[in-house]
Coordinates of N, CA and C in Angstrom, one line a residue:
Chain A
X8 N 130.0 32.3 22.4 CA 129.8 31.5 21.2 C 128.4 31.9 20.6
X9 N 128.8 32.2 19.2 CA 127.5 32.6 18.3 C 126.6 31.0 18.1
X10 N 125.4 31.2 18.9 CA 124.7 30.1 18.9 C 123.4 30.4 17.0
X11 N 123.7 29.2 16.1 CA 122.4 29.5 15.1 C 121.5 28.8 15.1
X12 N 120.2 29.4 15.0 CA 118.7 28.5 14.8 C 118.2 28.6 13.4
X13 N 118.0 27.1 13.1 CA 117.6 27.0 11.4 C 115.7 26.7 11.7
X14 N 115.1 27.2 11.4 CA 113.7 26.9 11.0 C 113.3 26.6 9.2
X15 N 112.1 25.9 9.2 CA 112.1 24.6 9.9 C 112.9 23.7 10.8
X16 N 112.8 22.8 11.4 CA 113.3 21.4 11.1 C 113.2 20.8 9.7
X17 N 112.2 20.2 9.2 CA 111.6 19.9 8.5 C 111.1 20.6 7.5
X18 N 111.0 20.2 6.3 CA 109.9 21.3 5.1 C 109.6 19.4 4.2
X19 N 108.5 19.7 3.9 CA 107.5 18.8 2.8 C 107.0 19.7 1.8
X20 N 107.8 19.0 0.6 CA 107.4 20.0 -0.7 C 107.1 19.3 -1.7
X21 N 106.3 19.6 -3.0 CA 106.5 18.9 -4.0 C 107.5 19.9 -5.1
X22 N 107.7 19.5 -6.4 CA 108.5 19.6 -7.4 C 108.3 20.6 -7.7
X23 N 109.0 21.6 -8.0 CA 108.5 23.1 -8.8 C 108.5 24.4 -7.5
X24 N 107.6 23.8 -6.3 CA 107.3 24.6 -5.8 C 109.1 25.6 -5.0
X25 N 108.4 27.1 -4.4 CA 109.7 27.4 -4.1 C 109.5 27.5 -2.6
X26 N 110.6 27.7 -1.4 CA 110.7 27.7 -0.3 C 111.6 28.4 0.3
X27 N 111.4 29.0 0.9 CA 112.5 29.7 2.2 C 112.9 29.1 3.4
X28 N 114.4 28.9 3.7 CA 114.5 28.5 5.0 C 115.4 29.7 5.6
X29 N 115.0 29.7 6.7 CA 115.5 30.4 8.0 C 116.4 30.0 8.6
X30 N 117.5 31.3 8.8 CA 118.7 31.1 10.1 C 118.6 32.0 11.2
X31 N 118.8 32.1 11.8 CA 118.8 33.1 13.0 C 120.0 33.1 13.9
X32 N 120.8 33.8 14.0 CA 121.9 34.1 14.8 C 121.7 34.4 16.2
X33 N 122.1 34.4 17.3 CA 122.1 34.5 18.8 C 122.5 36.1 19.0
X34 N 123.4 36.9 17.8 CA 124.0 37.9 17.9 C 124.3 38.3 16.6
X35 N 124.7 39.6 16.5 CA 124.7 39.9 14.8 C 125.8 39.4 14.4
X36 N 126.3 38.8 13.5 CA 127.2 38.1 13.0 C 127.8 39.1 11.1
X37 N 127.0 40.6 11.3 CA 127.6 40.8 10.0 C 126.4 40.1 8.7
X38 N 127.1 40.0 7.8 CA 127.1 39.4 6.5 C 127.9 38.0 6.2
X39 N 128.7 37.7 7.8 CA 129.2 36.5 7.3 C 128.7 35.2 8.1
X40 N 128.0 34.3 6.7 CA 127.2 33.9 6.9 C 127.1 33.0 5.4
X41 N 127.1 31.7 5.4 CA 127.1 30.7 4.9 C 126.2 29.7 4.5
X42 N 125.6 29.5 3.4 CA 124.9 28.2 3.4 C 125.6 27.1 2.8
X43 N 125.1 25.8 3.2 CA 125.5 24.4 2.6 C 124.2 23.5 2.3
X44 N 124.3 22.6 1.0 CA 123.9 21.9 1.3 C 124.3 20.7 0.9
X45 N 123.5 19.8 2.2 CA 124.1 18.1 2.1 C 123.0 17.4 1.7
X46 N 123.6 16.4 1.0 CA 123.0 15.1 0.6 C 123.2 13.6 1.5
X47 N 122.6 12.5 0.9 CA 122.6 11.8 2.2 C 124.2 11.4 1.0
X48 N 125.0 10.4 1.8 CA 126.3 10.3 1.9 C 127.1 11.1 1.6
X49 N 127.1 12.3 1.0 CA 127.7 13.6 0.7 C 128.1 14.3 1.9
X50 N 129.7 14.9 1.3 CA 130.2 16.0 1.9 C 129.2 17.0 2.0
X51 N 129.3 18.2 2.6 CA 128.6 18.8 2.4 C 129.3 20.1 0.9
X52 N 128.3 20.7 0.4 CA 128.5 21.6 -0.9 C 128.2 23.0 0.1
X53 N 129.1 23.9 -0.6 CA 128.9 25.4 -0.2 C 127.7 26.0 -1.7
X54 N 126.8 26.5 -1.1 CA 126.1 27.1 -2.4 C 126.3 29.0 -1.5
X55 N 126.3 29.4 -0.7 CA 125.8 30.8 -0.6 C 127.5 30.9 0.9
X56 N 128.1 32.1 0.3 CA 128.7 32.9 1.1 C 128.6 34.7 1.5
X57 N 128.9 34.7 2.7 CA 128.9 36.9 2.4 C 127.2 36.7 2.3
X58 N 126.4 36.2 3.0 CA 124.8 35.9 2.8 C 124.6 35.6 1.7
X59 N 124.8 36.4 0.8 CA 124.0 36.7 -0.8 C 125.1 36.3 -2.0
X60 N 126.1 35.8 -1.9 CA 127.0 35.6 -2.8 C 126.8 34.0 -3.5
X61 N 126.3 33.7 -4.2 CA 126.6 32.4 -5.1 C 127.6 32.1 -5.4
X62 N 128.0 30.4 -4.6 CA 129.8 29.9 -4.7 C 129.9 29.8 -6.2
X63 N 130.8 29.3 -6.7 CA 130.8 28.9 -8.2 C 130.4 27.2 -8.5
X64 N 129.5 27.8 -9.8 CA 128.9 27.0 -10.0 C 127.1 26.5 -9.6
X65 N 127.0 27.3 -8.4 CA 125.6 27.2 -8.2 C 124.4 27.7 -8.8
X66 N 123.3 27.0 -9.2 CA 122.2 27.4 -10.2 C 121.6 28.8 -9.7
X67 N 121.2 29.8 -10.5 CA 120.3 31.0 -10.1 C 119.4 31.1 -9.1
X68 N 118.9 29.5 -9.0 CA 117.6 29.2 -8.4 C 117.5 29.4 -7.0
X69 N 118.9 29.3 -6.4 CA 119.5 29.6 -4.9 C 119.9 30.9 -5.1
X70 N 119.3 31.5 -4.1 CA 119.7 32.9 -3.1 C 119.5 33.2 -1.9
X71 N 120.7 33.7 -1.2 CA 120.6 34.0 0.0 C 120.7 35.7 0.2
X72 N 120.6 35.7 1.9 CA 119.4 37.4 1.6 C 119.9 37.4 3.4
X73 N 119.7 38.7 3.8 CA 120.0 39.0 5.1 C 121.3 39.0 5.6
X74 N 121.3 39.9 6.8 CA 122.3 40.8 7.6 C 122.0 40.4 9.2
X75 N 123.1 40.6 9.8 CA 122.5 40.8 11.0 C 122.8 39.5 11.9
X76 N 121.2 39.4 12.5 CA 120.7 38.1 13.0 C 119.9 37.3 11.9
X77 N 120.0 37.6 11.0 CA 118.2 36.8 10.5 C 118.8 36.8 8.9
X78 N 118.5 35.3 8.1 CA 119.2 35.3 7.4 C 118.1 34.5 6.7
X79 N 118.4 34.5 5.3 CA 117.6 33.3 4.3 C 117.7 32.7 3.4
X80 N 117.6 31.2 2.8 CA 118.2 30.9 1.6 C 116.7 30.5 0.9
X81 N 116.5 31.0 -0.2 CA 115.5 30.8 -0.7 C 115.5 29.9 -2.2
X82 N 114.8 29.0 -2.5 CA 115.2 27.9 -3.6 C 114.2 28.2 -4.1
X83 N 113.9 28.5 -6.0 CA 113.1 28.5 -6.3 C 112.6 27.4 -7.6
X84 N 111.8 27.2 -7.6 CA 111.4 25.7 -8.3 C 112.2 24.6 -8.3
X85 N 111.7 23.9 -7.0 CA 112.6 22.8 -6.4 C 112.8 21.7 -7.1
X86 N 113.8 21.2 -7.6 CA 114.1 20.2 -8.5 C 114.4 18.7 -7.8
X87 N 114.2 17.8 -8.1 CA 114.3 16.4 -7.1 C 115.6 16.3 -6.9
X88 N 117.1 17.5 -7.3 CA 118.4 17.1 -6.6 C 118.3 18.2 -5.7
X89 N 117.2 19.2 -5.1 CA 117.4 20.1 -4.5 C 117.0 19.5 -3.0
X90 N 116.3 17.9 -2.7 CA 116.2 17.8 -1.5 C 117.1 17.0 -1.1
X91 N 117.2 17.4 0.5 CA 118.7 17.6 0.9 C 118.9 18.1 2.1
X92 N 119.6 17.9 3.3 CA 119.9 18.6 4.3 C 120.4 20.3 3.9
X93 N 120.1 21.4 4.5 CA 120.4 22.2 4.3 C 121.5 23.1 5.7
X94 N 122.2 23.6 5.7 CA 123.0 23.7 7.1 C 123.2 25.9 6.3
X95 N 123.0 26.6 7.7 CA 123.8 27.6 8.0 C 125.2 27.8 8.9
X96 N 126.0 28.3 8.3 CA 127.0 28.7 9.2 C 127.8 30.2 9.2
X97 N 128.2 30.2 10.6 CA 128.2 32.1 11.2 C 130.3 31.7 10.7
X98 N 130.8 33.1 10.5 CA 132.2 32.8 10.8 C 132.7 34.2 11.0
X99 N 131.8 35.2 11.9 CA 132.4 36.4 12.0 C 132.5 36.4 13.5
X100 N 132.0 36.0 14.6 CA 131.9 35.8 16.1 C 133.1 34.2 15.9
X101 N 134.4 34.2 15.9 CA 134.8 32.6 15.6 C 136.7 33.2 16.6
X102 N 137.0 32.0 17.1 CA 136.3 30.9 17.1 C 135.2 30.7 17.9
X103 N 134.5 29.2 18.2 CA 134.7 28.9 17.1 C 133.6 29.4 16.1
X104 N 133.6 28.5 14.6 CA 132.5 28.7 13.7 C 131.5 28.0 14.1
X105 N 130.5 28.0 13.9 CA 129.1 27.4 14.3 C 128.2 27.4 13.2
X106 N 127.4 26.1 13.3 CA 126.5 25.7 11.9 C 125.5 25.9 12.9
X107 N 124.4 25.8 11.9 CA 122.9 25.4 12.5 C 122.9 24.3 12.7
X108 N 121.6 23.9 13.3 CA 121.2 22.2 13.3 C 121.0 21.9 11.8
X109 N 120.3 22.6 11.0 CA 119.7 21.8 9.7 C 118.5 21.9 9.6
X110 N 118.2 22.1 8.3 CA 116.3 22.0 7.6 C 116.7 20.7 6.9
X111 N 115.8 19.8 7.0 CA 115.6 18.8 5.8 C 114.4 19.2 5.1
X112 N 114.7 19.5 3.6 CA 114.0 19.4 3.1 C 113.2 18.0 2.0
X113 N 111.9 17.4 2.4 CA 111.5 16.5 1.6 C 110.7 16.7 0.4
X114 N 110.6 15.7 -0.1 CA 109.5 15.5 -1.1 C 108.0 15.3 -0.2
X115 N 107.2 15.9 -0.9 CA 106.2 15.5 -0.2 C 105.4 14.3 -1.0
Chain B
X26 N 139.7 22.2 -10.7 CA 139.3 22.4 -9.1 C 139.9 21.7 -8.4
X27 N 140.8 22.4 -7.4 CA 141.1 21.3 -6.1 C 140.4 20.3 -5.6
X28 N 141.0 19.2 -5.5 CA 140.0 18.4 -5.1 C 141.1 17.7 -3.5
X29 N 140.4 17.3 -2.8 CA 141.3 17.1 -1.2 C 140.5 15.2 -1.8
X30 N 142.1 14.6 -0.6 CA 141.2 13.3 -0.5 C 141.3 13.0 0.7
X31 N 140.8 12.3 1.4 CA 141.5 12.0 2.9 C 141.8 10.6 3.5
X32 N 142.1 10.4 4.1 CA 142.7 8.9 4.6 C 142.9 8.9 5.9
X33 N 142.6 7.9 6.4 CA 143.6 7.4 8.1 C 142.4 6.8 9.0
X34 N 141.1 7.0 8.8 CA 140.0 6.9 9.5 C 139.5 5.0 9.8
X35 N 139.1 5.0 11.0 CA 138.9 3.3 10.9 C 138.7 3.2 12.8
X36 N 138.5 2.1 13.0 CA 137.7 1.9 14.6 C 139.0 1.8 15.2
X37 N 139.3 2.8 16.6 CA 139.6 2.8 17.6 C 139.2 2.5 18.9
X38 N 140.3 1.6 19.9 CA 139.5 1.8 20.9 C 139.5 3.2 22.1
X39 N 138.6 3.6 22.7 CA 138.7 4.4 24.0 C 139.8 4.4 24.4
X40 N 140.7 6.0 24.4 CA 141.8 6.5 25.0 C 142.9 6.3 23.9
X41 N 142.0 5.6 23.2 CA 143.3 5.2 21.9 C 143.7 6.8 20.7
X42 N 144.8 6.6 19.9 CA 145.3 7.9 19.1 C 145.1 7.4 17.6
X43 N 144.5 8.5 16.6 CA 144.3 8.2 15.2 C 144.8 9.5 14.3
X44 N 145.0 9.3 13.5 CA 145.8 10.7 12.7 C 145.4 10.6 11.3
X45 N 144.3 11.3 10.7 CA 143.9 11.7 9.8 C 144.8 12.4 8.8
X46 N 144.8 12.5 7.8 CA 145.2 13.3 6.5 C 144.5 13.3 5.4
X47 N 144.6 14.4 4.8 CA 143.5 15.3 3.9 C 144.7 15.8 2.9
X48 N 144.8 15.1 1.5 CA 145.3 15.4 0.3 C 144.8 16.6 -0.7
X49 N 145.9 17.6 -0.8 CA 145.1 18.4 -2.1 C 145.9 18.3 -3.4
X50 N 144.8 18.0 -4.4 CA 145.4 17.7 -5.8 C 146.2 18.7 -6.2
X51 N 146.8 20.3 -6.0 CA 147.0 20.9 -6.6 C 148.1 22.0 -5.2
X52 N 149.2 22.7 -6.0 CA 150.1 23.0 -5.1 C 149.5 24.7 -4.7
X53 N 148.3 25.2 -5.0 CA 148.0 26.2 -4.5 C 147.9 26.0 -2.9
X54 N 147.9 24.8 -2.6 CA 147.1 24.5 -1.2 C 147.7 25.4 -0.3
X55 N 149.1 25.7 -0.5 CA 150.1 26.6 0.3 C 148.9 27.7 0.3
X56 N 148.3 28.2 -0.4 CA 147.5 29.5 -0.1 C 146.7 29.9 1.0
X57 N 145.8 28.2 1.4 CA 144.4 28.0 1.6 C 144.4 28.0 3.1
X58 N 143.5 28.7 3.6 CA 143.6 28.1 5.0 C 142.5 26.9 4.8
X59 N 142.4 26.1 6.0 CA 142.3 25.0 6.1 C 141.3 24.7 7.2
X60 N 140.3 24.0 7.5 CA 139.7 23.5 8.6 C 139.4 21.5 8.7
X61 N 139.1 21.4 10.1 CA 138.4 20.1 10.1 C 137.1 20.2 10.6
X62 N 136.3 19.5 10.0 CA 134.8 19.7 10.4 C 134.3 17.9 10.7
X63 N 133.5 18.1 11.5 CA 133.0 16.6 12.0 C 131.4 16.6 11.9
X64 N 131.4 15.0 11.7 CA 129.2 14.8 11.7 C 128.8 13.4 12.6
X65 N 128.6 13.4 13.6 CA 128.4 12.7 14.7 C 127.3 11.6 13.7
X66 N 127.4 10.0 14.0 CA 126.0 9.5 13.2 C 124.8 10.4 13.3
X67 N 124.4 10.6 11.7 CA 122.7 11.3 12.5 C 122.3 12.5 12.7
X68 N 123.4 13.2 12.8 CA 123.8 14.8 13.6 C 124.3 16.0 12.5
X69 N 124.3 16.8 13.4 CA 124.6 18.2 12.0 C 126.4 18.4 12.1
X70 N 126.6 19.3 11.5 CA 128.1 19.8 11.4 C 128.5 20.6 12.5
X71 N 130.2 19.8 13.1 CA 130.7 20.6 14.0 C 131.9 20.7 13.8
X72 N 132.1 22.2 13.4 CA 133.9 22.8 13.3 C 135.2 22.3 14.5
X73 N 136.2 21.9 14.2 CA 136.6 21.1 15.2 C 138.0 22.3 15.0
X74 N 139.0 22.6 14.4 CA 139.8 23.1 14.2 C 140.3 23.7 12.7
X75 N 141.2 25.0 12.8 CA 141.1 25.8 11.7 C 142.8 25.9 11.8
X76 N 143.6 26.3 10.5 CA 145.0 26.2 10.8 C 144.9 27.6 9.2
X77 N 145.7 28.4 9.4 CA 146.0 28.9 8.6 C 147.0 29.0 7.8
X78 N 147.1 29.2 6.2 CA 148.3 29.1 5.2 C 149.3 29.0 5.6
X79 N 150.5 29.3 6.4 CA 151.6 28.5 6.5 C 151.4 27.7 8.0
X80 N 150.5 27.8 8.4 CA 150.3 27.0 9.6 C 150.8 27.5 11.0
X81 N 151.2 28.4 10.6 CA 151.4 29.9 12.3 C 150.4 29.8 13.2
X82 N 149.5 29.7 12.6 CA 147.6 30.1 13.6 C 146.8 29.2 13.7
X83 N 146.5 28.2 14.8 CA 145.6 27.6 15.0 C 144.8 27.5 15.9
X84 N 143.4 27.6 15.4 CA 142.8 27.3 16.8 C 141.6 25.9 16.8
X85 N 140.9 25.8 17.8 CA 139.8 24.6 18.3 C 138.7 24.9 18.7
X86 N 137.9 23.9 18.5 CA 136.7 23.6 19.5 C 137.0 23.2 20.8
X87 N 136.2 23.6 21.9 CA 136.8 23.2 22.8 C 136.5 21.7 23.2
X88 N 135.5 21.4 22.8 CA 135.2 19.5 22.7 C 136.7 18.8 22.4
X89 N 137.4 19.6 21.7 CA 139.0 18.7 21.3 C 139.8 19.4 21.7
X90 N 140.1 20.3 22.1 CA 141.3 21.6 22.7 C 142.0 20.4 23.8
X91 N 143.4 20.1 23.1 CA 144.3 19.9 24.1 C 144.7 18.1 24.1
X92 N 143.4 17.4 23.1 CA 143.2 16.5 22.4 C 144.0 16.0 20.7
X93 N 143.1 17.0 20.3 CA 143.2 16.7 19.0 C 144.8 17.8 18.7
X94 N 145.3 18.0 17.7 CA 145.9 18.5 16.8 C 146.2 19.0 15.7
X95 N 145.7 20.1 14.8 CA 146.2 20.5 13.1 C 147.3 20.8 13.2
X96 N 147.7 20.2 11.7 CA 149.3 20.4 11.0 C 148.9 20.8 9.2
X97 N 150.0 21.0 9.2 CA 149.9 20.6 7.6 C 151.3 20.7 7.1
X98 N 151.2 20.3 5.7 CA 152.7 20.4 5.4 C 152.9 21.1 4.2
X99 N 152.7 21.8 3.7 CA 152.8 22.5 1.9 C 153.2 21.9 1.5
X100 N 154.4 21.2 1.4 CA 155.9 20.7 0.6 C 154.9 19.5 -0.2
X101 N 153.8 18.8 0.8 CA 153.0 18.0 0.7 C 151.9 17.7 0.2
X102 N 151.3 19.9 0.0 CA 149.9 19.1 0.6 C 148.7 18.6 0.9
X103 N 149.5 18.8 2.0 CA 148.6 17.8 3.2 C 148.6 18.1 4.4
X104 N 147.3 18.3 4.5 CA 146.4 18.5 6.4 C 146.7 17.3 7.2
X105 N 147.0 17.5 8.3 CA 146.9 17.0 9.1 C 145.8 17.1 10.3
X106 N 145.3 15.3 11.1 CA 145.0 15.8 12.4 C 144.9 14.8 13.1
X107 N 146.1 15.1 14.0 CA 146.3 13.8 15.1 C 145.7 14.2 16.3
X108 N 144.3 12.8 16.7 CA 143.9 12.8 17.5 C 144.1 12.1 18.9
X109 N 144.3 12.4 19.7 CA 144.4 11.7 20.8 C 143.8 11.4 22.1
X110 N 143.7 10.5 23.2 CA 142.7 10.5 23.7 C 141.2 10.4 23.5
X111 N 140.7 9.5 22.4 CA 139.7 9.4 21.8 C 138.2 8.7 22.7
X112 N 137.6 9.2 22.4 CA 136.4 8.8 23.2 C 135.5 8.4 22.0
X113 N 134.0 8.0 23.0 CA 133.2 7.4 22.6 C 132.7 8.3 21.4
X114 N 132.5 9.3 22.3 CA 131.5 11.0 21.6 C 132.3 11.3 20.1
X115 N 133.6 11.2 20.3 CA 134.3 11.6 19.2 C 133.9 10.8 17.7
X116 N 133.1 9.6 17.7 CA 133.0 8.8 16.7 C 132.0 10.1 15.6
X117 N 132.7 9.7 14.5 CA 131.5 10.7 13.4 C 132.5 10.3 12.1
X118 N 132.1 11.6 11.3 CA 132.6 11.3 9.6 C 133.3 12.6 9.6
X119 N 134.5 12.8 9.3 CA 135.9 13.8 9.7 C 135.8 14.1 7.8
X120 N 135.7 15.7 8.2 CA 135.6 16.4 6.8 C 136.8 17.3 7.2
X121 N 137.9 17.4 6.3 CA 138.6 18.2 5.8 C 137.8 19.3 5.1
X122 N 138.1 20.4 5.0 CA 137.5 21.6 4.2 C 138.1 22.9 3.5
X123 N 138.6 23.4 2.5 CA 139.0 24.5 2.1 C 138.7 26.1 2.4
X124 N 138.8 26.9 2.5 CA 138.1 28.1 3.0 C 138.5 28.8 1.7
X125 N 137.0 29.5 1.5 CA 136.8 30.6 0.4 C 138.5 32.0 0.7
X126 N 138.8 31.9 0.1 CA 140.0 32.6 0.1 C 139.3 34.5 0.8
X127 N 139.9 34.8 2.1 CA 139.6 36.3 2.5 C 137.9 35.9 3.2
X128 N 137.6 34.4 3.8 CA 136.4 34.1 3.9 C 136.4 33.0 4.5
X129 N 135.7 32.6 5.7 CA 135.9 31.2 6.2 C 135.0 30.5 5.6
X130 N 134.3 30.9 5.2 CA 133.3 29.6 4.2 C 134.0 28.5 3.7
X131 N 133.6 27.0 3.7 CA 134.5 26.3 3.1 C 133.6 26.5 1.7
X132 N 134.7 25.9 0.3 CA 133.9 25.9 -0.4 C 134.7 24.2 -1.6
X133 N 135.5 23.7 -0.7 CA 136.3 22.1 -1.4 C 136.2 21.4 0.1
X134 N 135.7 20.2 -0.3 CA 135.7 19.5 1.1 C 135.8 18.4 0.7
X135 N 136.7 17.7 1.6 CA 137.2 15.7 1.2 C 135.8 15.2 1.2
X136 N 136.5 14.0 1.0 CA 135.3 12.7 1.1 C 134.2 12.5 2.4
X137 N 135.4 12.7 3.0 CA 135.0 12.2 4.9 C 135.8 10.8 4.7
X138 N 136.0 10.8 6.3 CA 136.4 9.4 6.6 C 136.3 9.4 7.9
X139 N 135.7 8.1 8.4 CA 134.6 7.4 9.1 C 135.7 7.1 10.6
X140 N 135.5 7.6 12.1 CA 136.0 7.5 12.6 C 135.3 7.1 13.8
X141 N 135.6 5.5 14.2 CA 134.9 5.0 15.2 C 135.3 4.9 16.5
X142 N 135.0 4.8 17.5 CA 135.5 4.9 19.0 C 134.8 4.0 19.7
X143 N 135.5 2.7 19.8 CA 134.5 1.6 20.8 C 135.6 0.8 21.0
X144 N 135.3 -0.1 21.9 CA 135.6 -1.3 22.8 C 135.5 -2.9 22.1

């Protein structure tokens, strides 16, 4: 089982600013490679598939980046709907598929 | 946009059986493969089972392998997932999910509905 590590836990940001979070795969997993992000009582939303692909409908301001083991989604001028649980997920080592634990990102 | 709804979720007791269903607004669904994904109170996302377009291929987590069950029906659809044998651990918020077509990414996912396991 492809085990993923999300770094941070945690991120404290204010408004505007931009941020990268980190995935890390246990083993190379390709390019397939997933981000989501959740809200508090929300399903979760797909924003990034194929690492670097934008689902439809997602703002420019999201991109994801990386191959391999080591992956990134980077938000740039964070907007107050941008905090939010953030989740990676592997789906080329499957079954099964495997998420990360999650970054929360706050307001600071 | 497809939109799924889901239904069946509510307090069970231990060892007891519950059977979820996940509605899609639109008859492409025949296309879609399909997953269930779960969120423990509190906790991150765990893929529970995956069934593909006509429903030939399924597989599990092994936390439910031999437990739980995916179906679905085209004619309908509608996902299925009959759970059985229910425990405490199993309580969480049961997402239905769509998969990016040629891609397991989900990218349409139900409401959730709320599945409790107690005494």
């Amino acid at each position: 089982e492809t085990v993923m590590t999300q770094s941070p836990v945690t991120l404290s940001l204010s408004l505007g600013e931009s941020v990268t979070l980190s995935c890390r795969a246990s083993q190379s997993v390709s390019n397939k490679l997933a981000w989501y992000q959740q809200r508090p009582g929300q399903a979760p939303r797909l924003l990034i598939y194929a690492a670097s692909t934008r689902a439809t409908g997602i703002p420019a301001r999201f991109s994801g980046s990386g191959s391999g083991t080591d992956f990134s989604l980077t938000i740039s001028s964070l907007q107050s709907e941008d905090f939010a649980v953030y989740y990676c997920q592997q789906y080329d080592d499957w079954p099964p598929i495997t998420f990360g634990q999650g970054t929360r990102l706050e307001i600071k | 946009e497809v939109q799924l709804l889901q239904s069946g979720g509510g307090l069970v007791q231990p060892g007891g059986s519950l059977r979820l269903s996940c509605v899609a607004s639109e008859h492409s669904f025949s296309r879609d493969a399909m997953s269930w994904v779960r969120q423990a109170p509190g906790k991150g996302l765990e893929w529970l089972s995956y069934i593909s377009r006509g429903g030939g291929t399924t597989y599990y987590a092994d936390s439910v392998k031999g437990r739980f069950t995916i179906s679905r029906d085209n004619s309908k659809t509608t996902l299925y997932l009959q759970m059985n044998s229910l425990r405490a651990e199993d309580t969480a918020v049961y997402y239905c999910a769509k998969h990016v077509t040629e891609s397991l990414s989900s990218d349409v996912w139900g409401q959730g509905t709320m599945v409790t396991v107690s005494s």
